Coordinates of C-alpha atoms in Angstrom, one line a residue:
M1 CA 22.5 -12.9 -15.7
D2 CA 25.4 -11.4 -13.8
R3 CA 24.5 -10.6 -10.2
L4 CA 23.9 -6.9 -9.5
H5 CA 23.9 -7.6 -5.8
T6 CA 25.2 -9.9 -3.1
V7 CA 23.2 -12.5 -1.2
G8 CA 23.1 -12.1 2.6
D9 CA 22.0 -14.2 5.5
D10 CA 18.5 -15.7 5.9
L11 CA 16.1 -14.0 8.3
S12 CA 13.7 -15.3 10.8
G13 CA 10.2 -13.9 10.8
N14 CA 10.0 -14.7 14.6
A15 CA 6.5 -16.2 14.3
P16 CA 5.7 -18.7 17.0
A17 CA 6.4 -22.3 15.9
G18 CA 3.5 -24.6 15.5
D19 CA -0.1 -24.1 14.3
P20 CA -0.3 -20.6 12.6
A21 CA -4.0 -20.5 13.6
T22 CA -3.0 -20.1 17.3
A23 CA 0.2 -18.2 16.8
W24 CA -1.2 -14.8 17.7
Q25 CA -2.8 -15.9 20.9
R26 CA 0.3 -17.7 22.0
R27 CA 2.5 -14.7 21.1
R28 CA 0.2 -12.3 23.1
D29 CA 0.4 -14.6 26.1
D30 CA 4.2 -14.5 25.9
Y31 CA 4.5 -10.7 25.5
R32 CA 5.9 -8.8 28.4
V33 CA 3.8 -6.0 29.8
V34 CA 4.6 -2.6 31.4
G35 CA 2.8 -1.8 34.6
P36 CA 0.4 1.2 34.6
L37 CA 2.6 3.2 36.9
N38 CA 5.6 2.7 34.6
R39 CA 4.0 3.5 31.3
R40 CA 4.2 7.3 31.8
K41 CA 8.0 6.8 31.9
F42 CA 8.1 5.8 28.3
S43 CA 7.7 7.9 25.2
V44 CA 7.0 6.7 21.6
I45 CA 7.2 8.5 18.3
V46 CA 4.5 7.7 15.7
V47 CA 5.1 9.1 12.3
G48 CA 2.0 9.3 10.2
T49 CA -1.6 9.8 11.3
G50 CA -3.5 7.6 8.8
L51 CA -5.5 4.6 10.1
A52 CA -2.3 2.7 11.3
G53 CA -0.6 5.8 12.8
A54 CA -3.7 7.3 14.4
G55 CA -4.8 4.0 15.8
A56 CA -1.3 3.2 17.2
A57 CA -0.9 6.7 18.7
A58 CA -4.4 6.7 20.2
A59 CA -4.2 3.2 21.6
L60 CA -0.7 3.6 23.1
A61 CA -1.7 6.9 24.7
E62 CA -4.9 5.4 26.1
L63 CA -2.7 2.8 27.8
G64 CA -0.7 5.5 29.4
Y65 CA 2.4 6.0 27.3
H66 CA 3.3 9.4 26.1
V67 CA 3.2 9.7 22.3
H68 CA 4.6 12.2 19.9
A69 CA 2.5 12.0 16.7
F70 CA 4.0 13.5 13.5
T71 CA 2.3 14.4 10.3
F72 CA 3.2 16.6 7.3
H73 CA -0.5 17.5 7.0
D74 CA -2.1 20.5 8.7
A75 CA -4.4 18.1 10.5
P76 CA -4.3 14.3 11.2
R77 CA -7.6 13.6 9.4
R78 CA -6.1 14.6 6.1
A79 CA -3.9 11.5 6.0
H80 CA -4.2 9.4 2.8
S81 CA -6.3 6.7 4.4
V82 CA -9.3 8.9 3.5
A83 CA -8.8 7.9 -0.2
A84 CA -9.8 4.3 0.2
Q85 CA -13.4 4.0 -1.0
G86 CA -14.8 0.6 -1.2
G87 CA -14.7 -1.0 2.2
I88 CA -13.0 -3.0 4.9
N89 CA -12.9 -6.8 5.2
A90 CA -13.8 -8.7 8.3
M91 CA -14.5 -12.4 9.0
R92 CA -17.7 -11.9 11.1
A93 CA -19.7 -14.5 9.1
R94 CA -22.9 -12.6 9.6
K95 CA -24.1 -13.4 6.0
I96 CA -24.4 -17.2 6.6
D97 CA -22.5 -17.7 3.4
N98 CA -20.0 -20.1 4.8
D99 CA -17.3 -17.6 5.6
S100 CA -14.7 -18.5 8.3
I101 CA -11.3 -17.7 9.5
R102 CA -9.8 -20.5 7.5
R103 CA -11.6 -19.3 4.3
F104 CA -10.4 -15.7 5.0
V105 CA -6.8 -16.9 5.3
T106 CA -7.0 -19.1 2.2
D107 CA -8.4 -16.1 0.2
T108 CA -5.7 -13.8 1.5
V109 CA -2.7 -16.2 1.0
K110 CA -4.0 -17.3 -2.4
G111 CA -4.7 -13.8 -3.4
G112 CA -1.1 -12.8 -2.5
D113 CA 0.1 -15.8 -4.6
F114 CA 1.8 -17.5 -1.7
R115 CA 4.4 -14.8 -1.1
G116 CA 3.2 -13.5 2.3
R117 CA 3.7 -14.8 5.8
E118 CA 0.9 -17.3 6.6
A119 CA 0.8 -16.5 10.4
D120 CA 0.2 -12.8 9.5
A121 CA -2.9 -13.7 7.5
F122 CA -4.3 -15.6 10.5
R123 CA -3.8 -12.6 12.7
L124 CA -5.5 -10.4 10.1
A125 CA -8.5 -12.7 10.1
E126 CA -8.7 -13.1 13.8
E127 CA -8.5 -9.4 14.6
S128 CA -10.8 -8.4 11.8
M129 CA -13.8 -9.1 13.9
R130 CA -12.6 -6.8 16.7
V131 CA -11.7 -4.1 14.2
I132 CA -15.3 -3.8 12.9
D133 CA -16.8 -3.7 16.4
H134 CA -14.3 -1.2 17.5
L135 CA -14.7 1.2 14.5
N136 CA -18.5 0.9 14.9
A137 CA -18.2 1.8 18.5
I138 CA -16.1 4.9 17.9
G139 CA -18.5 6.3 15.3
A140 CA -17.8 4.9 11.8
P141 CA -21.2 5.1 10.1
F142 CA -21.3 1.7 8.4
A143 CA -24.1 0.8 6.0
R144 CA -26.8 -1.2 7.6
E145 CA -29.5 -3.7 6.5
Y146 CA -33.1 -2.9 7.1
G147 CA -33.1 -4.6 10.4
G148 CA -30.1 -2.7 11.7
A149 CA -27.3 -5.3 11.1
L150 CA -24.2 -4.0 9.4
A151 CA -24.3 -4.5 5.7
T152 CA -21.6 -6.2 3.6
R153 CA -20.7 -6.6 -0.1
S154 CA -18.3 -8.6 -2.1
F155 CA -14.8 -7.7 -3.4
G156 CA -12.4 -9.3 -5.9
G157 CA -10.8 -12.7 -5.2
V158 CA -13.5 -13.7 -2.8
Q159 CA -16.8 -15.6 -3.2
V160 CA -18.4 -14.5 0.1
S161 CA -19.7 -11.2 1.3
R162 CA -17.3 -9.9 4.0
T163 CA -16.7 -6.2 3.1
Y164 CA -18.2 -3.6 5.4
Y165 CA -18.6 -0.2 3.9
T166 CA -19.9 3.4 4.2
R167 CA -21.1 3.9 0.6
G168 CA -18.1 4.8 -1.5
Q169 CA -16.3 6.8 1.2
T170 CA -15.2 4.1 3.7
G171 CA -11.6 5.3 4.2
Q172 CA -12.8 8.9 4.8
Q173 CA -15.3 7.9 7.5
L174 CA -12.8 5.5 9.2
Q175 CA -10.2 8.2 9.1
I176 CA -12.5 10.7 10.8
A177 CA -13.3 8.2 13.5
A178 CA -9.6 7.4 14.1
S179 CA -8.6 11.0 14.0
Q180 CA -11.2 11.9 16.6
A181 CA -9.8 9.1 18.9
L182 CA -6.3 10.6 18.4
L183 CA -7.4 14.1 19.1
R184 CA -9.2 12.9 22.3
Q185 CA -5.8 11.8 23.5
V186 CA -4.2 15.1 22.4
A187 CA -6.8 17.0 24.5
A188 CA -6.1 14.7 27.4
G189 CA -2.4 15.6 27.2
N190 CA -1.2 12.1 26.4
V191 CA -0.3 12.8 22.8
T192 CA 1.8 15.7 21.5
L193 CA 0.7 16.4 18.0
H194 CA 3.3 17.8 15.6
T195 CA 1.7 19.0 12.3
R196 CA 3.4 20.2 9.1
Q197 CA 6.5 18.3 10.1
E198 CA 8.2 15.9 7.6
M199 CA 10.5 13.2 8.8
L200 CA 13.8 13.4 6.9
D201 CA 15.9 10.8 8.8
L202 CA 16.0 8.2 11.6
I203 CA 18.2 8.6 14.6
V204 CA 19.9 5.3 15.4
A205 CA 22.1 5.1 18.6
D206 CA 23.5 2.1 20.4
G207 CA 22.1 -0.1 17.7
R208 CA 18.4 0.9 18.1
A209 CA 16.0 3.5 16.8
Q210 CA 15.8 6.4 19.3
G211 CA 14.3 9.3 17.4
I212 CA 13.8 11.2 14.2
V213 CA 14.9 14.4 12.5
V214 CA 12.2 16.5 10.9
R215 CA 11.8 19.7 8.9
D216 CA 9.1 22.2 9.7
L217 CA 7.4 22.7 6.3
V218 CA 6.3 26.2 7.2
T219 CA 9.5 27.7 8.7
G220 CA 12.1 25.3 7.2
Q221 CA 13.6 24.7 10.6
I222 CA 15.4 21.4 11.2
G223 CA 14.6 19.7 14.5
A224 CA 14.8 16.4 16.3
Q225 CA 12.6 14.4 18.6
T226 CA 13.9 11.4 20.7
A227 CA 11.9 8.6 22.3
H228 CA 12.3 5.0 23.5
A229 CA 10.8 3.6 20.2
V230 CA 9.7 4.8 16.8
V231 CA 6.7 3.7 14.8
L232 CA 6.6 4.4 11.1
A233 CA 3.1 4.5 9.5
T234 CA 3.8 6.7 6.5
G235 CA 2.0 4.8 3.8
G236 CA 3.1 3.3 0.5
Y237 CA 5.4 4.5 -2.3
G238 CA 3.0 4.2 -5.4
T239 CA 3.8 7.8 -6.3
V240 CA 7.2 6.7 -7.5
F241 CA 5.3 6.1 -10.7
Y242 CA 4.4 9.8 -10.8
Q243 CA 0.9 9.1 -12.2
S244 CA -0.7 7.0 -9.5
T245 CA -4.0 6.9 -7.7
L246 CA -2.3 8.3 -4.6
A247 CA -2.3 11.9 -3.4
R248 CA 0.5 14.0 -4.9
N249 CA 2.1 14.5 -1.5
S250 CA 2.4 10.8 -0.7
N251 CA 6.0 9.8 -0.8
A252 CA 8.6 7.3 0.3
T253 CA 11.1 9.5 2.2
A254 CA 10.5 8.4 5.8
A255 CA 10.6 4.7 5.0
W256 CA 13.5 5.2 2.5
R257 CA 15.6 7.2 5.0
A258 CA 15.0 4.4 7.6
H259 CA 16.1 1.9 5.0
R260 CA 19.3 3.9 4.4
R261 CA 19.9 3.7 8.2
G262 CA 19.7 -0.1 8.1
A263 CA 16.0 -1.1 8.0
Y264 CA 15.6 -3.8 5.3
L265 CA 13.1 -3.2 2.5
A266 CA 11.0 -6.3 1.5
S267 CA 9.9 -7.0 -2.0
P268 CA 9.9 -3.4 -3.4
S269 CA 8.9 -4.6 -6.9
F270 CA 5.5 -5.9 -5.6
V271 CA 3.3 -3.0 -6.7
Q272 CA -0.4 -3.3 -7.4
F273 CA -2.0 -1.7 -10.4
H274 CA -5.6 -1.0 -9.7
P275 CA -7.8 -2.1 -12.6
T276 CA -10.6 0.4 -11.8
A277 CA -8.8 3.7 -12.2
L278 CA -9.7 6.4 -14.7
P279 CA -7.4 6.4 -17.8
V280 CA -4.9 9.2 -18.4
S281 CA -6.6 11.7 -20.6
A282 CA -3.8 14.2 -21.4
P283 CA 0.0 14.5 -21.3
W284 CA -0.2 17.2 -18.7
Q285 CA -2.1 15.1 -16.2
S286 CA -0.3 14.8 -12.9
K287 CA -2.2 11.8 -11.3
T288 CA -4.9 9.2 -12.0
T289 CA -8.2 9.0 -10.2
L290 CA -9.4 5.8 -8.5
M291 CA -12.9 4.3 -8.9
S292 CA -13.7 1.9 -6.1
E293 CA -13.4 -1.8 -6.8
S294 CA -16.8 -2.1 -5.2
L295 CA -18.2 -1.0 -8.6
R296 CA -17.3 -4.4 -10.0
N297 CA -20.1 -5.9 -7.9
D298 CA -22.7 -4.5 -10.3
G299 CA -20.7 -3.1 -13.3
R300 CA -19.7 -5.4 -16.2
I301 CA -16.4 -4.9 -17.9
W302 CA -16.2 -5.2 -21.7
V303 CA -14.5 -4.1 -24.9
P304 CA -15.6 -4.3 -28.5
R305 CA -14.9 -7.7 -30.1
T306 CA -13.4 -6.1 -33.2
A307 CA -10.2 -4.2 -32.7
G308 CA -10.4 -0.6 -33.6
D309 CA -14.2 -0.4 -33.3
D310 CA -14.8 3.3 -32.5
R311 CA -18.6 3.3 -32.4
P312 CA -20.2 4.8 -29.2
P313 CA -20.8 2.0 -26.7
G314 CA -24.6 2.3 -27.0
Q315 CA -24.3 1.4 -30.7
I316 CA -22.4 -1.8 -30.2
P317 CA -24.8 -4.7 -29.9
E318 CA -24.4 -7.4 -27.3
D319 CA -23.1 -10.0 -29.6
E320 CA -20.3 -7.7 -30.7
R321 CA -19.1 -7.1 -27.1
D322 CA -16.4 -9.1 -25.3
Y323 CA -17.1 -9.4 -21.5
Y324 CA -13.6 -10.8 -21.3
L325 CA -13.4 -11.3 -17.5
E326 CA -16.6 -13.3 -17.5
R327 CA -15.4 -15.2 -20.5
K328 CA -11.9 -16.1 -19.1
Y329 CA -12.8 -16.4 -15.4
P330 CA -16.4 -17.6 -15.2
T331 CA -16.3 -18.5 -11.5
Y332 CA -15.2 -15.1 -10.4
G333 CA -16.1 -13.0 -13.4
N334 CA -15.7 -9.3 -12.8
L335 CA -14.6 -9.9 -9.3
T336 CA -11.2 -11.5 -10.2
P337 CA -8.3 -10.3 -8.1
R338 CA -6.8 -6.9 -9.0
D339 CA -3.6 -8.2 -10.6
V340 CA -5.5 -10.6 -12.8
A341 CA -8.0 -8.0 -13.8
S342 CA -5.3 -5.4 -14.5
R343 CA -3.3 -7.8 -16.7
A344 CA -6.4 -8.7 -18.6
A345 CA -7.3 -5.1 -19.3
R346 CA -3.8 -4.3 -20.4
E347 CA -3.9 -7.2 -22.8
Q348 CA -7.1 -5.9 -24.3
I349 CA -5.7 -2.4 -24.7
E350 CA -2.4 -3.5 -26.2
S351 CA -4.2 -5.8 -28.7
G352 CA -6.1 -2.8 -30.1
H353 CA -9.4 -3.3 -28.3
G354 CA -9.0 -0.2 -26.1
V355 CA -11.8 2.4 -26.0
G356 CA -12.0 6.1 -25.5
P357 CA -10.3 9.0 -27.3
L358 CA -6.8 7.7 -26.6
R359 CA -7.9 4.0 -26.9
N360 CA -6.3 3.4 -23.5
S361 CA -9.3 2.1 -21.4
V362 CA -12.1 -0.5 -21.2
Y363 CA -15.7 -0.1 -20.4
L364 CA -17.3 -0.6 -16.9
D365 CA -21.0 -0.8 -17.8
F366 CA -24.0 -0.4 -15.4
A367 CA -26.8 -0.8 -17.9
D368 CA -27.7 -4.3 -16.7
A369 CA -27.6 -3.3 -13.1
L370 CA -29.8 -0.3 -13.8
A371 CA -32.4 -2.5 -15.5
R372 CA -32.3 -5.1 -12.7
L373 CA -32.0 -2.9 -9.6
G374 CA -33.1 0.6 -10.6
R375 CA -31.3 3.9 -10.3
P376 CA -32.2 4.6 -6.6
T377 CA -30.5 1.3 -5.5
L378 CA -27.3 2.1 -7.5
A379 CA -27.4 5.7 -6.1
A380 CA -27.6 4.3 -2.6
R381 CA -24.6 2.0 -3.2
Y382 CA -22.4 4.1 -5.3
G383 CA -23.9 7.6 -5.7
N384 CA -20.9 9.6 -4.6
L385 CA -18.6 7.5 -6.9
F386 CA -20.9 8.2 -9.9
T387 CA -20.9 11.9 -9.0
M388 CA -17.1 11.9 -8.8
Y389 CA -16.9 10.2 -12.2
R390 CA -19.3 12.7 -13.8
D391 CA -17.4 15.7 -12.3
T392 CA -14.1 14.3 -13.5
T393 CA -15.0 13.3 -17.0
G394 CA -18.1 15.2 -17.9
E395 CA -19.9 11.9 -18.6
D396 CA -22.9 10.5 -16.8
P397 CA -22.3 6.8 -15.8
Y398 CA -26.1 6.3 -15.5
Q399 CA -26.2 7.0 -19.2
V400 CA -22.9 5.7 -20.7
P401 CA -20.4 3.2 -19.4
M402 CA -17.4 4.3 -17.3
R403 CA -14.0 4.1 -18.9
I404 CA -11.4 2.5 -16.7
A405 CA -7.7 1.4 -17.0
P406 CA -5.0 0.0 -14.7
A407 CA -3.0 2.5 -12.7
A408 CA -0.2 2.3 -10.0
H409 CA -1.9 2.0 -6.7
F410 CA -0.9 0.0 -3.6
T411 CA 2.5 -1.3 -2.7
M412 CA 2.7 -4.7 -1.1
G413 CA 6.4 -4.2 -0.6
G414 CA 7.7 -2.1 2.3
L415 CA 10.0 -2.1 5.2
W416 CA 10.6 -5.7 6.3
T417 CA 9.3 -6.5 9.8
D418 CA 9.1 -9.7 11.8
Y419 CA 5.9 -11.1 13.3
N420 CA 6.1 -8.4 16.0
Q421 CA 6.0 -5.6 13.5
M422 CA 9.6 -4.7 14.3
S423 CA 12.1 -3.9 11.6
S424 CA 15.7 -5.1 11.3
I425 CA 16.5 -2.0 13.5
P426 CA 15.5 -2.8 17.1
G427 CA 13.0 -0.2 18.3
L428 CA 11.8 0.7 14.8
F429 CA 8.2 -0.6 14.3
V430 CA 6.2 -0.3 11.1
G431 CA 2.4 -0.2 10.5
G432 CA 0.1 -0.1 7.5
E433 CA 1.3 0.2 3.9
A434 CA 4.7 1.3 4.9
G435 CA 5.4 -2.3 5.9
W436 CA 5.2 -5.5 3.8
G437 CA 3.0 -7.6 5.9
Y438 CA -0.1 -9.7 5.1
H439 CA -0.5 -9.2 1.3
G440 CA 2.2 -11.1 -0.4
A441 CA 2.5 -10.4 -4.1
N442 CA -1.0 -9.0 -4.5
R443 CA -3.5 -7.4 -2.1
L444 CA -7.1 -8.4 -2.1
G445 CA -9.4 -5.4 -2.2
A446 CA -10.6 -4.1 1.2
N447 CA -7.7 -5.8 3.0
S448 CA -5.8 -2.5 3.0
L449 CA -8.0 -0.6 5.5
L450 CA -8.2 -3.8 7.6
S451 CA -4.4 -4.3 7.8
A452 CA -3.8 -0.7 8.7
C453 CA -6.4 -0.9 11.5
V454 CA -5.2 -4.3 12.8
D455 CA -1.6 -2.9 13.0
G456 CA -2.6 0.3 14.6
W457 CA -5.3 -0.8 17.1
F458 CA -4.5 -4.4 17.8
T459 CA -0.9 -5.4 17.1
L460 CA 1.4 -2.5 17.9
P461 CA -0.2 -1.8 21.2
Y462 CA 0.9 -5.3 22.2
S463 CA 4.3 -5.6 20.6
V464 CA 5.6 -2.1 21.3
P465 CA 5.2 -2.5 25.1
D466 CA 6.9 -5.8 25.0
Y467 CA 9.9 -4.0 23.6
L468 CA 9.7 -1.1 26.0
A469 CA 9.6 -3.5 29.0
G470 CA 13.2 -4.3 28.4
L471 CA 14.1 -0.6 28.6
L472 CA 12.7 0.2 32.0
G473 CA 15.0 2.7 33.7
E474 CA 16.6 3.8 30.4
P475 CA 16.4 7.5 29.8
V476 CA 15.3 9.0 26.5
L477 CA 18.3 9.9 24.3
A478 CA 19.5 13.4 25.1
A479 CA 18.7 16.1 22.6
N480 CA 22.4 17.0 22.3
D481 CA 23.6 13.5 22.0
E482 CA 26.3 13.0 19.3
A483 CA 23.9 10.7 17.3
V484 CA 21.2 13.4 17.2
R485 CA 23.7 16.1 16.1
A486 CA 25.3 13.8 13.5
T487 CA 21.9 12.8 12.0
A488 CA 20.7 16.4 11.9
A489 CA 24.0 17.4 10.2
D490 CA 23.4 14.7 7.6
V491 CA 20.0 16.2 6.9
H492 CA 21.4 19.7 6.5
A493 CA 24.1 18.4 4.2
R494 CA 21.6 16.6 2.0
I495 CA 19.4 19.8 1.7
D496 CA 22.5 21.8 0.9
A497 CA 23.5 19.3 -1.8
L498 CA 20.0 19.6 -3.4
T499 CA 19.9 23.4 -3.4
S500 CA 23.5 24.0 -4.5
I501 CA 23.3 22.1 -7.8
G502 CA 22.1 25.2 -9.6
G503 CA 20.7 23.4 -12.7
T504 CA 17.9 24.2 -15.1
T505 CA 15.3 21.5 -14.5
G506 CA 12.7 21.4 -11.7
P507 CA 12.1 18.2 -9.6
G508 CA 8.7 17.6 -11.1
L509 CA 10.1 16.9 -14.6
F510 CA 12.6 14.4 -13.3
H511 CA 9.7 12.7 -11.4
R512 CA 7.5 12.6 -14.5
E513 CA 10.3 11.0 -16.5
L514 CA 11.0 8.4 -13.8
G515 CA 7.3 7.4 -13.8
A516 CA 7.4 6.8 -17.5
I517 CA 10.5 4.6 -17.2
L518 CA 8.8 2.6 -14.5
Y519 CA 5.5 2.1 -16.3
E520 CA 7.4 0.9 -19.3
G521 CA 10.0 -1.2 -17.7
C522 CA 8.5 -2.4 -14.3
G523 CA 4.8 -2.0 -14.8
V524 CA 1.8 -4.4 -15.1
S525 CA 4.2 -6.8 -16.8
R526 CA 8.0 -6.8 -16.9
S527 CA 10.8 -8.8 -18.4
A528 CA 14.6 -9.2 -18.0
A529 CA 15.1 -7.0 -21.0
S530 CA 12.7 -4.2 -19.9
L531 CA 14.1 -4.2 -16.4
T532 CA 17.7 -4.1 -17.5
R533 CA 16.9 -1.2 -19.7
A534 CA 15.0 0.5 -16.9
L535 CA 18.0 0.2 -14.6
E536 CA 20.2 1.9 -17.2
R537 CA 17.7 4.7 -17.7
I538 CA 17.2 5.3 -14.0
D539 CA 20.9 5.6 -13.5
E540 CA 21.2 8.0 -16.4
L541 CA 18.3 10.0 -15.0
S542 CA 19.8 10.1 -11.6
A543 CA 23.1 11.4 -13.0
R544 CA 21.2 14.2 -14.7
F545 CA 19.2 14.9 -11.5
W546 CA 22.3 15.5 -9.5
S547 CA 23.9 17.7 -12.2
D548 CA 20.9 19.7 -13.5
L549 CA 18.4 20.0 -10.7
R550 CA 17.0 23.5 -10.0
V551 CA 15.5 24.2 -6.6
V552 CA 14.0 27.7 -6.5
G553 CA 13.5 29.5 -3.1
G554 CA 15.5 29.2 0.1
T555 CA 15.8 26.6 2.8
G556 CA 14.6 28.7 5.7
A557 CA 11.0 29.0 4.8
F558 CA 8.0 27.3 3.2
N559 CA 9.4 25.7 0.0
Q560 CA 7.4 23.0 -1.8
E561 CA 10.1 22.7 -4.6
L562 CA 12.6 21.7 -1.9
E563 CA 10.2 19.2 -0.5
R564 CA 9.7 17.7 -4.0
A565 CA 13.4 17.6 -4.7
G566 CA 14.2 15.6 -1.6
R567 CA 11.3 13.1 -2.3
V568 CA 12.4 12.7 -6.0
A569 CA 16.0 12.0 -4.9
D570 CA 14.7 9.2 -2.7
F571 CA 12.4 8.0 -5.5
L572 CA 15.3 7.6 -7.8
E573 CA 17.2 5.4 -5.4
L574 CA 14.0 3.4 -4.6
A575 CA 13.2 2.9 -8.3
H576 CA 16.6 1.4 -8.9
L577 CA 16.0 -1.1 -6.0
M578 CA 12.5 -1.9 -7.3
C579 CA 13.8 -2.8 -10.7
L580 CA 16.7 -4.7 -9.2
D581 CA 14.3 -6.7 -7.1
A582 CA 12.1 -7.4 -10.1
L583 CA 15.1 -8.5 -12.2
D584 CA 16.4 -10.7 -9.4
R585 CA 13.1 -12.5 -8.8
D586 CA 13.2 -14.9 -11.7
E587 CA 9.5 -16.0 -11.6
S588 CA 6.0 -14.6 -11.9
C589 CA 3.8 -14.2 -8.8
G590 CA 0.8 -12.0 -8.3
A591 CA 1.4 -8.5 -9.5
H592 CA 5.0 -9.3 -10.3
F593 CA 4.4 -10.7 -13.8
R594 CA 7.6 -11.6 -15.7
T595 CA 6.6 -12.3 -19.3
E596 CA 9.2 -15.1 -19.5
H597 CA 7.3 -17.0 -16.8
Q598 CA 3.7 -17.6 -17.7
T599 CA 1.5 -20.6 -18.2
P600 CA 0.2 -21.5 -21.7
D601 CA -3.0 -19.6 -21.0
G602 CA -1.1 -16.5 -19.9
E603 CA -1.3 -16.7 -16.1
A604 CA 1.6 -16.1 -13.6
L605 CA 3.9 -19.0 -13.3
R606 CA 5.5 -19.3 -9.8
D607 CA 8.7 -21.1 -9.0
D608 CA 8.2 -22.4 -5.5
A609 CA 11.3 -24.6 -5.6
D610 CA 13.6 -21.5 -5.9
W611 CA 11.6 -18.4 -4.9
C612 CA 9.2 -19.3 -2.0
F613 CA 10.6 -16.5 0.2
A614 CA 10.3 -12.8 0.8
S615 CA 13.3 -10.8 -0.4
A616 CA 14.5 -8.3 2.2
W617 CA 17.0 -5.8 0.8
E618 CA 19.8 -4.0 2.6
T619 CA 21.4 -1.0 1.0
R620 CA 24.9 -0.5 2.4
P621 CA 26.5 3.0 2.9
D622 CA 28.5 2.6 -0.3
G623 CA 25.2 2.0 -2.2
S624 CA 25.7 -1.7 -2.8
A625 CA 22.6 -4.0 -2.4
V626 CA 22.4 -7.1 -0.4
R627 CA 19.4 -9.4 -0.7
H628 CA 18.4 -11.4 2.4
R629 CA 15.5 -13.7 2.4
E630 CA 12.8 -15.0 4.8
M631 CA 11.7 -18.4 3.8
L632 CA 7.9 -18.9 3.7
E633 CA 6.1 -22.0 4.9
F634 CA 2.5 -22.9 4.3
T635 CA 1.0 -25.5 6.6
A636 CA -2.7 -24.5 6.7
T637 CA -3.0 -23.3 3.1
E638 CA -1.6 -25.8 0.6
L639 CA 0.7 -24.4 -2.1
A640 CA -1.2 -24.4 -5.3
T641 CA -1.5 -22.7 -8.7
R642 CA -4.1 -19.9 -8.4
N643 CA -7.2 -20.6 -10.4
Y644 CA -10.0 -18.1 -10.7
R645 CA -11.7 -19.8 -13.6

């Protein structure tokens, strides 16, 4: 195919040379530190108050730095980390089931189909033990065994029990604990909390990140905040698909604006489709609902063996059911990784075996578990999830199987960072799902909450001070500096451009159409033909957006249509780069499944000779794309074809 981009220089991940198992300890030993009396001379901006942002802000403030924490929510505890349900992984090996750091790393690297940085996976494993102890200490109410030890359960892609949980509301409980730690620092005067403030641009001066421009979502006022360093912990961009498991307000603007200021974006096409979401039930539906992967511990997934069988599930006998995950992957069964389970479900649905009114789902059945364990045990494990399902669908999962289907969920792609969590812009650090670290081409369940906590509590509090140590004596950028005024002027100009179009179509309709394009062209599976067509359609949609957008209301007050318009404008640009990245990566790996590249039995076929690297994209001011790469090496985990059979 003709190149739609140019190829740039190779990047260094800056991980310490040598054994990746000891890289993190050696790097911590080499980090510079800032003395206690000098810490109050530095200020740090943290954007986002989820687990990564709240953890980083609280930890840095506890150390003595002054932190400005920004959130577009009315309170930090409303950040989207609350939505993660199933649990958080940790290699504490309390189950005596032969878990270990090496096994954790192997599972994570293999689960990501060898497209992540191996040294990152070792750090994730090593710090996971501290994370659980820390969260337990600050009040997370983890489930416990009868004797008081913290309980665990299994998740997909893993054959040991390493997932700690608080029923089906783990993210919510961890977020409450992290928010309380943050608010403790607010009360102590070490954190200045800015609520209902949306970051609209990054201030770059003298070649480094020195502040942000924000819009007050209540008054509409544009303002700026400067600091010695900026941390972005603003979550993933799964809502680019419109119908996703994410909250409707989740968006990509902060990360994308940083990208347009020079921060590289890594592997944007690596998007995870969660296999355990509720199916779309009507054309007017605005999002999908997530059912925790933990349900796959006790629920069995099946479809009728005969295509088009529309009998109620209770009338279909056992010998006429296809428990297809157990049939295809007997070793892992219903706990296959999410990308594998999603593709298998999509295969069943598209071959005519789908169930439900729209025939767009598969069954997740708890009949066997009810007979084996009893209702009280299932209620203790998943009661709130069963209640949520009943309230959403009107069906009782104690009586009939759940109906589930793949839906856009987690983004493994994100702003590229080196081993120190710093982006290609000096002074701009990234934490949590806004970054690309740890997960490669597919995230294992329960590694999301873990990676956010490791970044926030145990990585950024080491790496940010190392950067700040080189700025001792440097003042914070003045509020009237030319770079501040120029960036704020750019924000005003962009808002004026959106509101002056005067078209007939609201931003929501453009967003819905964009999501349909992406699901069709860059979804669970994709091909050169589908991606090429998607790029053409996105460009056509973008042209219509900028000629027919209607934004009602003014700019100087609360205006959610203006918020949506700005986010959709960024989604259109991001979607183009996602499809370009997917078209460029001429292989299959993890959740990036190119139909041209599959094994005879339908599994992803990697090309390690040509594509064993992370793509890091640069978008230049003229809109042209440049693809850089970070070569990936695996010394502790041998490159191998994934096998979950």
